[in-house]
Amino acid sequence: MSSRASLTTSGMIAVSKDLLNNPVRRAILERNALTAALIVLIQAAKTNLVKLSRDEGELRQRLQEIIAELARRDQIHDRVARGMYRGLESAADCAASPELAAPFIAARDSLLPEGLSINMMSYLDQSGNAVRVAERATPAIRDVLSQIQMGAQNLEQVLDSWLENAAVMGELVSERSTLRGDTDETRVSANDLRMARIRWIQVINTLLSTLNLIDIPADDRRRLLSNLQAAEARAAKTRPGEQRTTESTTDPAIPNATDDAPNHDPLPIADEPDLESLLAVEEERV
């Protein structure tokens, strides 16, 4: 893999911005009709990288938030399910007679017939199961729950909070599916950014080929390409297993690049997780 392909997306953006905005380098490009014609291509490649990487960065941030929130709400689901199940059992155990205990056992078996195995379900199944629990919570069962005080709340209020928590879990799972592209074919994908990176490399390769065809002083060529060459040299020195990892056109890490990317050294090396890695987090909890 070439060192050019090893540049981070933000590094590519920074190199492009330097070529376009640095007065000395811009003047060198404009000096010859062939290189001047490439300015619009460099700008287009840079703009595309900025837009896609920004969109992808926003998606990645939201996905991280969803993963964290689902984990938090899963803990609530599991903890409260245990509390309701055991609360009904405790009420039955403390009843003065089997007859008085029967409504509590019946409520437990009606609401949670699978017992605490529901805590082993996926996020989506937990949300769907909660819908079934809500349908089973008849007025008679709710009356039984309201008799059991759990701290500042009775068990009926605890149930309603639990159902609301599960409903939000379902909404988060749906949003996560949208970010994955399961239901939205228009979302920015890793392949979109990969193709934009390939396009940028093609434009830079065209610039280098053009410089070989025209009569350009050696000093001008050095000034024009110094930032690109420095960035490529740093990328070439990076090795697998180091703390900082480079991104490639085949498996890019996607930094949250903006139009404010630096036009000076040092150019950045990616150290953030890519979106596809995040999509694999807790894959079993679909």
Tab-separated table of N, CA and C in Angstrom, residues 156-223:
chain	number	residue	atom	x	y	z
A	156	GLU	N	-47.114	-0.981	41.047
A	156	GLU	CA	-47.751	-0.572	39.796
A	156	GLU	C	-46.978	0.576	39.157
A	157	GLN	N	-46.544	1.527	39.950
A	157	GLN	CA	-45.756	2.641	39.424
A	157	GLN	C	-44.402	2.161	38.911
A	158	VAL	N	-43.819	1.195	39.618
A	158	VAL	CA	-42.552	0.620	39.168
A	158	VAL	C	-42.732	-0.047	37.807
A	159	LEU	N	-43.841	-0.774	37.649
A	159	LEU	CA	-44.118	-1.437	36.375
A	159	LEU	C	-44.215	-0.420	35.251
A	160	ASP	N	-44.929	0.674	35.472
A	160	ASP	CA	-45.095	1.679	34.412
A	160	ASP	C	-43.749	2.294	34.023
A	161	SER	N	-42.898	2.550	34.993
A	161	SER	CA	-41.570	3.087	34.689
A	161	SER	C	-40.751	2.073	33.897
A	162	TRP	N	-40.878	0.808	34.258
A	162	TRP	CA	-40.155	-0.269	33.566
A	162	TRP	C	-40.619	-0.380	32.120
A	163	LEU	N	-41.923	-0.278	31.904
A	163	LEU	CA	-42.464	-0.350	30.548
A	163	LEU	C	-41.991	0.834	29.701
A	164	GLU	N	-41.945	2.003	30.314
A	164	GLU	CA	-41.468	3.188	29.592
A	164	GLU	C	-40.002	3.038	29.217
A	165	ASN	N	-39.209	2.509	30.124
A	165	ASN	CA	-37.793	2.280	29.849
A	165	ASN	C	-37.614	1.311	28.677
A	166	ALA	N	-38.401	0.251	28.650
A	166	ALA	CA	-38.301	-0.739	27.572
A	166	ALA	C	-38.730	-0.144	26.236
A	167	ALA	N	-39.737	0.748	26.269
A	167	ALA	CA	-40.185	1.387	25.031
A	167	ALA	C	-39.068	2.247	24.439
A	168	VAL	N	-38.357	2.968	25.291
A	168	VAL	CA	-37.240	3.786	24.818
A	168	VAL	C	-36.147	2.891	24.241
A	169	MET	N	-35.921	1.727	24.852
A	169	MET	CA	-34.936	0.789	24.307
A	169	MET	C	-35.293	0.402	22.881
A	170	GLY	N	-36.578	0.157	22.632
A	170	GLY	CA	-37.006	-0.186	21.285
A	170	GLY	C	-36.742	0.935	20.295
A	171	GLU	N	-36.969	2.181	20.722
A	171	GLU	CA	-36.711	3.328	19.856
A	171	GLU	C	-35.227	3.458	19.545
A	172	LEU	N	-34.391	3.207	20.547
A	172	LEU	CA	-32.946	3.300	20.347
A	172	LEU	C	-32.446	2.208	19.408
A	173	VAL	N	-32.994	0.998	19.550
A	173	VAL	CA	-32.607	-0.095	18.651
A	173	VAL	C	-32.991	0.256	17.218
A	174	SER	N	-34.159	0.869	17.034
A	174	SER	CA	-34.601	1.270	15.702
A	174	SER	C	-33.664	2.323	15.112
A	175	GLU	N	-33.274	3.291	15.931
A	175	GLU	CA	-32.356	4.323	15.453
A	175	GLU	C	-30.993	3.720	15.119
A	176	ARG	N	-30.551	2.767	15.942
A	176	ARG	CA	-29.274	2.105	15.672
A	176	ARG	C	-29.321	1.375	14.333
A	177	SER	N	-30.459	0.747	14.034
A	177	SER	CA	-30.602	0.052	12.750
A	177	SER	C	-30.523	1.022	11.591
A	178	THR	N	-31.094	2.219	11.777
A	178	THR	CA	-31.033	3.240	10.737
A	178	THR	C	-29.596	3.680	10.495
A	179	LEU	N	-28.849	3.864	11.574
A	179	LEU	CA	-27.442	4.257	11.424
A	179	LEU	C	-26.633	3.175	10.724
A	180	ARG	N	-26.987	1.913	10.978
A	180	ARG	CA	-26.297	0.811	10.313
A	180	ARG	C	-26.624	0.756	8.827
A	181	GLY	N	-27.735	1.379	8.444
A	181	GLY	CA	-28.157	1.298	7.062
A	181	GLY	C	-29.135	0.176	6.813
A	182	ASP	N	-29.615	-0.472	7.898
A	182	ASP	CA	-30.559	-1.579	7.722
A	182	ASP	C	-31.840	-1.111	7.051
A	183	THR	N	-32.244	0.142	7.336
A	183	THR	CA	-33.495	0.652	6.793
A	183	THR	C	-33.316	1.934	6.001
A	184	ASP	N	-32.089	2.443	5.901
A	184	ASP	CA	-31.843	3.710	5.223
A	184	ASP	C	-30.689	3.552	4.252
A	185	GLU	N	-31.022	3.429	2.971
A	185	GLU	CA	-29.994	3.216	1.961
A	185	GLU	C	-29.276	4.515	1.588
A	186	THR	N	-29.746	5.657	2.125
A	186	THR	CA	-29.152	6.936	1.759
A	186	THR	C	-28.085	7.380	2.741
A	187	ARG	N	-27.876	6.643	3.821
A	187	ARG	CA	-26.912	7.093	4.829
A	187	ARG	C	-25.495	7.058	4.268
A	188	VAL	N	-24.635	7.887	4.821
A	188	VAL	CA	-23.228	7.866	4.454
A	188	VAL	C	-22.621	6.547	4.907
A	189	SER	N	-21.935	5.873	4.021
A	189	SER	CA	-21.339	4.584	4.367
A	189	SER	C	-19.824	4.689	4.343
A	190	ALA	N	-19.190	3.683	4.929
A	190	ALA	CA	-17.729	3.633	4.890
A	190	ALA	C	-17.241	3.576	3.447
A	191	ASN	N	-18.008	2.935	2.562
A	191	ASN	CA	-17.594	2.834	1.163
A	191	ASN	C	-17.634	4.194	0.476
A	192	ASP	N	-18.593	5.050	0.863
A	192	ASP	CA	-18.649	6.391	0.283
A	192	ASP	C	-17.350	7.142	0.566
A	193	LEU	N	-16.916	7.077	1.806
A	193	LEU	CA	-15.681	7.766	2.173
A	193	LEU	C	-14.474	7.101	1.513
A	194	ARG	N	-14.513	5.781	1.400
A	194	ARG	CA	-13.416	5.066	0.739
A	194	ARG	C	-13.265	5.537	-0.718
A	195	MET	N	-14.397	5.667	-1.398
A	195	MET	CA	-14.353	6.105	-2.795
A	195	MET	C	-13.897	7.553	-2.899
A	196	ALA	N	-14.279	8.382	-1.922
A	196	ALA	CA	-13.840	9.781	-1.927
A	196	ALA	C	-12.329	9.860	-1.715
A	197	ARG	N	-11.797	8.969	-0.876
A	197	ARG	CA	-10.352	8.928	-0.659
A	197	ARG	C	-9.620	8.491	-1.935
A	198	ILE	N	-10.176	7.489	-2.598
A	198	ILE	CA	-9.578	7.029	-3.855
A	198	ILE	C	-9.588	8.160	-4.890
A	199	ARG	N	-10.687	8.903	-4.929
A	199	ARG	CA	-10.784	10.019	-5.864
A	199	ARG	C	-9.717	11.066	-5.561
A	200	TRP	N	-9.493	11.359	-4.283
A	200	TRP	CA	-8.473	12.337	-3.902
A	200	TRP	C	-7.095	11.869	-4.363
A	201	ILE	N	-6.793	10.603	-4.152
A	201	ILE	CA	-5.499	10.050	-4.578
A	201	ILE	C	-5.345	10.164	-6.091
A	202	GLN	N	-6.420	9.907	-6.833
A	202	GLN	CA	-6.371	10.026	-8.288
A	202	GLN	C	-6.052	11.465	-8.714
A	203	VAL	N	-6.670	12.421	-8.036
A	203	VAL	CA	-6.426	13.829	-8.373
A	203	VAL	C	-4.978	14.205	-8.071
A	204	ILE	N	-4.467	13.782	-6.913
A	204	ILE	CA	-3.079	14.104	-6.554
A	204	ILE	C	-2.118	13.407	-7.509
A	205	ASN	N	-2.420	12.167	-7.880
A	205	ASN	CA	-1.576	11.465	-8.860
A	205	ASN	C	-1.568	12.195	-10.197
A	206	THR	N	-2.723	12.739	-10.585
A	206	THR	CA	-2.806	13.513	-11.824
A	206	THR	C	-1.952	14.771	-11.733
A	207	LEU	N	-1.961	15.411	-10.578
A	207	LEU	CA	-1.122	16.588	-10.373
A	207	LEU	C	0.352	16.232	-10.526
A	208	LEU	N	0.760	15.122	-9.913
A	208	LEU	CA	2.166	14.717	-10.001
A	208	LEU	C	2.560	14.374	-11.437
A	209	SER	N	1.658	13.710	-12.144
A	209	SER	CA	1.939	13.376	-13.552
A	209	SER	C	2.045	14.637	-14.397
A	210	THR	N	1.193	15.591	-14.103
A	210	THR	CA	1.222	16.854	-14.848
A	210	THR	C	2.526	17.610	-14.598
A	211	LEU	N	2.988	17.600	-13.360
A	211	LEU	CA	4.246	18.273	-13.040
A	211	LEU	C	5.411	17.654	-13.801
A	212	ASN	N	5.318	16.370	-14.102
A	212	ASN	CA	6.369	15.694	-14.876
A	212	ASN	C	6.343	16.089	-16.347
A	213	LEU	N	5.192	16.621	-16.781
A	213	LEU	CA	5.048	16.966	-18.197
A	213	LEU	C	5.405	18.410	-18.505
A	214	ILE	N	5.327	19.260	-17.500
A	214	ILE	CA	5.540	20.684	-17.745
A	214	ILE	C	6.931	21.111	-17.299
A	215	ASP	N	7.315	22.286	-17.748
A	215	ASP	CA	8.609	22.856	-17.363
A	215	ASP	C	8.408	23.664	-16.083
A	216	ILE	N	8.808	23.096	-14.956
A	216	ILE	CA	8.630	23.749	-13.662
A	216	ILE	C	9.957	23.740	-12.919
A	217	PRO	N	10.389	24.885	-12.404
A	217	PRO	CA	11.660	24.922	-11.661
A	217	PRO	C	11.661	23.950	-10.491
A	218	ALA	N	12.801	23.400	-10.193
A	218	ALA	CA	12.905	22.410	-9.115
A	218	ALA	C	12.482	22.993	-7.775
A	219	ASP	N	12.814	24.278	-7.538
A	219	ASP	CA	12.434	24.902	-6.272
A	219	ASP	C	10.917	25.030	-6.156
A	220	ASP	N	10.265	25.357	-7.263
A	220	ASP	CA	8.806	25.461	-7.239
A	220	ASP	C	8.175	24.105	-6.975
A	221	ARG	N	8.704	23.076	-7.594
A	221	ARG	CA	8.177	21.726	-7.377
A	221	ARG	C	8.348	21.320	-5.913
A	222	ARG	N	9.508	21.630	-5.352
A	222	ARG	CA	9.748	21.291	-3.951
A	222	ARG	C	8.788	22.039	-3.029
A	223	ARG	N	8.599	23.342	-3.276
A	223	ARG	CA	7.681	24.130	-2.446
A	223	ARG	C	6.256	23.612	-2.562
